[in-house]
Short mmCIF file of C-alpha atoms in Angstrom, two decimals:
data_model
loop_
_atom_site.label_atom_id
_atom_site.label_comp_id
_atom_site.label_asym_id
_atom_site.label_seq_id
_atom_site.Cartn_x
_atom_site.Cartn_y
_atom_site.Cartn_z
CA MET Z 15 7.55 35.40 -0.77
CA LYS Z 16 7.20 31.69 -0.15
CA THR Z 17 8.30 29.55 -3.09
CA LEU Z 18 6.83 26.35 -4.49
CA TRP Z 19 7.65 24.19 -7.52
CA LEU Z 20 4.92 23.48 -10.05
CA THR Z 21 5.00 20.38 -12.26
CA SER Z 22 2.20 20.51 -14.82
CA LEU Z 23 1.03 17.25 -16.37
CA ILE Z 24 -1.63 19.33 -18.12
CA GLN Z 25 -0.02 20.76 -21.24
CA SER Z 26 -1.85 24.09 -21.27
CA ASP Z 27 0.01 27.40 -21.16
CA GLU Z 28 -3.20 29.26 -20.37
CA LYS Z 29 -4.16 27.13 -17.38
CA VAL Z 30 -0.65 27.28 -15.94
CA LYS Z 31 -0.38 31.06 -16.41
CA ASN Z 32 -3.76 31.57 -14.74
CA LEU Z 33 -2.75 29.35 -11.83
CA ILE Z 34 0.57 31.16 -11.35
CA ALA Z 35 -1.18 34.55 -11.44
CA GLN Z 36 -3.74 33.36 -8.89
CA LEU Z 37 -1.07 32.07 -6.51
CA ARG Z 38 1.02 35.22 -6.80
CA THR Z 39 -1.89 37.31 -5.56
CA TYR Z 40 -1.63 35.23 -2.38
CA GLY Z 41 2.08 35.90 -2.01
CA LEU Z 42 3.33 32.61 -3.46
CA GLU Z 43 6.25 32.57 -5.90
CA VAL Z 44 5.93 29.77 -8.45
CA ARG Z 45 8.75 28.08 -10.34
CA GLY Z 46 8.19 25.02 -12.44
CA HIS Z 47 8.03 23.09 -15.68
CA PHE Z 48 5.79 21.05 -17.95
CA TRP Z 49 6.14 17.30 -17.44
CA GLU Z 50 7.95 15.38 -20.19
CA ASP Z 51 6.60 11.84 -20.46
CA GLU Z 52 9.81 10.31 -21.81
CA ILE Z 53 11.08 7.75 -19.32
CA SER Z 54 13.38 6.21 -21.95
CA LYS Z 55 15.34 9.49 -21.88
CA MET Z 56 14.94 9.74 -18.09
CA ALA Z 57 13.30 13.15 -18.50
CA TRP Z 58 11.82 12.72 -15.01
CA ALA Z 59 15.20 13.68 -13.54
CA LYS Z 60 15.45 17.11 -15.21
CA PRO Z 61 13.83 19.21 -12.44
CA ARG Z 62 15.62 17.44 -9.56
CA GLU Z 63 18.24 20.12 -8.87
CA GLU Z 64 15.59 22.83 -8.67
CA LEU Z 65 13.21 20.78 -6.53
CA ILE Z 66 15.80 20.00 -3.87
CA LYS Z 67 16.73 23.65 -3.32
CA PRO Z 68 15.98 24.62 0.30
CA GLU Z 69 13.80 27.58 -0.66
CA ILE Z 70 11.29 25.27 -2.36
CA LEU Z 71 8.69 24.63 0.34
CA LEU Z 72 6.20 22.47 -1.57
CA TRP Z 73 5.98 20.42 -4.77
CA LEU Z 74 2.69 21.11 -6.54
CA ILE Z 75 1.66 18.67 -9.30
CA LEU Z 76 -1.09 19.93 -11.59
CA THR Z 77 -2.78 16.90 -13.08
CA SER Z 78 -5.92 15.12 -14.13
CA ASN Z 79 -7.09 11.74 -12.92
CA GLU Z 80 -6.58 10.46 -16.48
CA SER Z 81 -2.90 11.51 -16.52
CA LEU Z 82 -2.27 9.63 -13.30
CA LYS Z 83 -3.49 6.42 -14.92
CA SER Z 84 -0.53 6.41 -17.32
CA PRO Z 85 2.09 3.82 -16.18
CA SER Z 86 4.97 5.86 -17.62
CA ILE Z 87 3.86 9.05 -15.87
CA ARG Z 88 3.35 7.18 -12.59
CA TYR Z 89 6.81 5.64 -12.92
CA GLY Z 90 8.55 8.92 -13.71
CA LEU Z 91 6.83 10.75 -10.86
CA SER Z 92 7.76 7.91 -8.49
CA LEU Z 93 11.47 8.09 -9.30
CA LEU Z 94 11.52 11.88 -9.06
CA ALA Z 95 9.70 11.68 -5.72
CA LEU Z 96 12.23 9.15 -4.44
CA THR Z 97 15.23 11.34 -5.21
CA VAL Z 98 13.56 14.49 -3.87
CA GLN Z 99 12.57 12.72 -0.65
CA ALA Z 100 16.10 11.37 -0.30
CA VAL Z 101 17.37 14.94 0.00
CA ARG Z 102 14.39 16.83 1.49
CA GLY Z 103 13.05 14.04 3.69
CA LEU Z 104 9.83 12.02 3.69
CA SER Z 105 7.94 14.94 5.24
CA PHE Z 106 8.61 17.24 2.26
CA PRO Z 107 5.06 18.20 1.14
CA ILE Z 108 3.82 17.00 -2.24
CA LEU Z 109 0.36 18.09 -3.33
CA LEU Z 110 -1.70 16.85 -6.28
CA LEU Z 111 -3.81 19.68 -7.69
CA THR Z 112 -6.38 17.88 -9.79
CA GLU Z 113 -8.60 18.96 -12.65
CA GLY Z 114 -11.81 16.96 -12.40
CA GLU Z 115 -12.21 13.84 -10.30
CA GLN Z 116 -9.60 13.25 -7.61
CA PRO Z 117 -7.80 9.90 -7.60
CA SER Z 118 -7.85 7.62 -4.59
CA ALA Z 119 -4.60 7.67 -2.61
CA GLU Z 120 -4.71 3.87 -2.47
CA THR Z 121 -4.41 3.66 -6.25
CA LEU Z 122 -1.20 5.73 -6.37
CA PRO Z 123 2.35 4.31 -6.44
CA THR Z 124 4.08 4.11 -3.06
CA PRO Z 125 6.20 7.31 -3.27
CA LEU Z 126 3.01 9.35 -3.88
CA LYS Z 127 0.69 7.74 -1.35
CA GLY Z 128 1.41 10.41 1.25
CA CYS Z 129 0.44 13.28 -1.06
CA ASP Z 130 -2.24 15.78 -0.19
CA PHE Z 131 -5.02 16.59 -2.67
CA LEU Z 132 -6.74 19.78 -3.76
CA SER Z 133 -9.16 20.51 -6.57
CA LEU Z 134 -8.24 23.16 -9.12
CA THR Z 135 -11.82 24.45 -8.90
CA ASP Z 136 -11.83 24.72 -5.09
CA PRO Z 137 -12.46 28.44 -4.35
CA GLY Z 138 -10.24 28.15 -1.28
CA MET Z 139 -7.41 26.39 -3.11
CA ALA Z 140 -4.87 29.24 -3.05
CA ALA Z 141 -5.56 30.08 0.61
CA LYS Z 142 -5.11 26.42 1.55
CA LEU Z 143 -1.76 26.36 -0.24
CA VAL Z 144 -0.65 29.41 1.73
CA ILE Z 145 -1.50 27.60 4.95
CA MET Z 146 0.42 24.52 3.82
CA VAL Z 147 3.64 26.34 2.95
CA ASN Z 148 3.52 28.23 6.24
CA THR Z 149 2.85 25.18 8.42
CA PRO Z 150 5.98 23.48 9.81
CA VAL Z 151 6.17 19.85 8.74
CA LYS Z 152 6.62 17.06 11.25
CA GLU Z 153 9.77 15.07 10.57
CA ILE Z 154 9.18 11.48 9.45
CA LEU Z 155 12.10 9.18 10.23
CA PRO Z 156 12.71 6.63 7.47
CA GLU Z 157 13.45 2.95 7.95
CA TYR Z 158 16.04 2.99 5.16
CA ARG Z 159 17.80 5.26 2.68
CA LEU Z 160 16.60 5.23 -0.94
CA ASP Z 161 17.60 7.41 -3.87
CA SER Z 162 17.44 7.27 -7.66
CA TYR Z 163 19.71 8.52 -10.45
CA GLY Z 164 19.01 8.79 -14.15
CA SER Z 165 20.43 10.26 -17.32
CA PRO Z 166 21.01 9.01 -20.86
CA HIS Z 167 24.75 8.93 -20.09
CA ILE Z 168 24.81 6.88 -16.88
CA GLY Z 169 21.55 4.96 -17.23
CA GLN Z 170 19.06 4.32 -14.47
CA TRP Z 171 20.29 3.51 -10.95
CA ILE Z 172 18.79 3.09 -7.51
CA GLU Z 173 20.72 3.48 -4.26
CA VAL Z 174 19.66 1.83 -1.02
CA GLY Z 175 21.16 1.54 2.44
CA PRO Z 176 20.41 1.49 6.17
CA TYR Z 177 19.33 4.52 8.18
CA ASN Z 178 20.95 4.90 11.63
CA GLN Z 179 21.84 1.21 11.77
CA SER Z 180 23.96 -1.37 9.94
CA TRP Z 181 23.17 -4.14 7.48
CA PRO Z 182 25.21 -7.34 6.92
CA GLY Z 183 24.88 -6.73 3.18
CA ALA Z 184 21.97 -5.77 0.96
CA MET Z 185 19.50 -7.33 -1.45
CA PHE Z 186 17.54 -5.64 -4.23
CA GLY Z 187 14.92 -7.11 -6.55
CA VAL Z 188 12.79 -5.88 -9.44
CA SER Z 189 9.50 -7.05 -10.91
CA GLY Z 190 9.03 -6.36 -14.61
CA ALA Z 191 12.58 -5.20 -15.34
CA GLU Z 192 16.20 -6.36 -15.17
CA ILE Z 193 19.21 -5.56 -12.98
CA THR Z 194 22.39 -5.37 -15.07
CA PHE Z 195 25.06 -4.18 -12.60
CA HIS Z 196 25.58 -3.68 -8.89
CA ALA Z 197 28.15 -1.99 -6.67
CA VAL Z 198 28.82 -0.83 -3.11
CA GLY Z 199 30.27 2.54 -2.18
CA PRO Z 200 29.91 5.78 -0.20
CA LYS Z 201 26.37 7.13 -0.05
CA GLY Z 202 25.19 9.99 -2.21
CA ARG Z 203 27.12 9.32 -5.43
CA LEU Z 204 27.64 6.50 -7.86
CA PRO Z 205 30.87 4.65 -7.02
CA THR Z 206 33.79 4.74 -9.45
CA THR Z 207 35.24 1.50 -8.07
CA SER Z 208 33.68 -1.28 -6.02
CA SER Z 209 34.69 -4.55 -4.39
CA LEU Z 210 31.76 -6.88 -3.74
CA HIS Z 211 31.74 -9.57 -1.03
CA TYR Z 212 30.04 -12.80 -2.08
CA PRO Z 213 27.88 -11.23 -4.79
CA LEU Z 214 24.72 -13.02 -5.87
CA LYS Z 215 22.73 -12.58 -9.08
CA GLY Z 216 19.44 -13.81 -10.44
CA MET Z 217 17.72 -14.92 -7.25
CA LYS Z 218 14.02 -15.55 -7.85
CA LEU Z 219 11.65 -14.40 -5.13
CA ASP Z 220 7.87 -14.58 -5.03
CA LEU Z 221 5.97 -12.03 -2.98
CA GLY Z 222 2.30 -11.19 -3.22
CA GLY Z 223 1.95 -13.20 -6.40
CA LYS Z 224 4.73 -11.28 -8.17
CA GLU Z 225 8.10 -12.66 -9.18
CA TYR Z 226 11.14 -10.55 -8.40
CA ILE Z 227 14.65 -11.11 -9.73
CA ALA Z 228 17.10 -10.04 -7.04
CA TRP Z 229 20.80 -9.39 -6.73
CA ALA Z 230 22.73 -9.10 -3.46
CA ALA Z 231 26.12 -8.50 -1.87
CA GLN Z 232 27.39 -9.23 1.62
CA ASN Z 233 29.39 -6.04 2.16
CA GLU Z 234 28.61 -4.67 5.62
CA MET Z 235 26.83 -1.34 5.33
CA ASP Z 236 26.28 1.54 7.71
CA GLU Z 237 24.56 4.91 7.34
CA ASN Z 238 27.41 6.14 5.10
CA THR Z 239 27.60 3.12 2.78
CA SER Z 240 25.12 2.17 0.07
CA TYR Z 241 24.23 -0.58 -2.38
CA PHE Z 242 23.72 0.56 -5.98
CA VAL Z 243 21.93 -1.31 -8.76
CA LYS Z 244 21.63 -0.42 -12.43
CA ILE Z 245 18.23 -1.24 -13.93
CA GLU Z 246 17.17 -1.81 -17.53
CA GLY Z 247 13.46 -1.32 -18.10
CA TYR Z 248 10.83 0.14 -15.85
CA PRO Z 249 9.95 -2.10 -12.89
CA GLU Z 250 6.39 -2.22 -11.69
CA SER Z 251 7.69 -2.68 -8.16
CA ILE Z 252 10.94 -3.13 -6.26
CA LEU Z 253 11.92 -4.89 -3.07
CA PHE Z 254 15.04 -4.42 -0.98
CA GLY Z 255 16.46 -4.83 2.47
CA PRO Z 256 19.35 -6.20 4.49
CA TYR Z 257 20.97 -9.38 3.24
CA ALA Z 258 19.71 -12.46 5.09
CA THR Z 259 20.68 -16.12 4.93
CA GLU Z 260 17.37 -17.37 6.32
CA GLU Z 261 14.39 -18.19 4.12
CA SER Z 262 12.36 -15.44 5.78
CA ALA Z 263 13.88 -11.96 5.62
CA GLU Z 264 12.80 -8.38 6.28
CA VAL Z 265 12.18 -6.61 2.98
CA PHE Z 266 10.63 -3.34 1.93
CA VAL Z 267 8.35 -3.27 -1.14
CA LEU Z 268 7.52 -0.18 -3.20
CA GLN Z 269 5.08 0.02 -6.10
CA LEU Z 270 6.41 2.37 -8.77
CA LYS Z 271 3.52 2.29 -11.28
#
């Protein structure tokens, strides 16, 4: 059987059980959990280890349009999507299964903009899911590496670095939150020690009418080296990119709420 992961924002045992039973009749194994809207405890990170398992072929999010209007839910889903995509790739399929009116993709935070949509009441819903999990995905090559980490013990961190190239350092900024620590180290794990070259803190940047507070370091980075920042609060958006001395610089911007 093909396996998918179900995240239910709708807190209804009956609806989830009925959905699982329906999908099983189509040969789909369902694992999953109910969403915990507790970003202060970084509950968004709990299902990560299950979601990144190679046998999981699709992430199915059962939701309502109203749930997706919640800033805390949008933020938690964004960070979980970032860390799942860091391991499974940008082409890993995420599908929003909606009860009622479907949201517009343009209103979603950046990590969810590429999601597919299905209605819970669509009579062909289960058959369409079968087609999705059996259709090979086309690889999407990223322009950068981006991952997130979170637990009550280590706090909230984001990792960024170049993909198949090098950077002469890195810069990272947040809007609506605060960076409290930064480090450079091998990709894929938080560094235990770090030596920063010409670190910078508290740079103010204005982009699209939003103010970002950015930190930076001039350590040269390749595909195996990353820049890590610890964040207090829940930024509405983030920007990052290679360190640049010119006034104009290439940056990537992601909306997280």
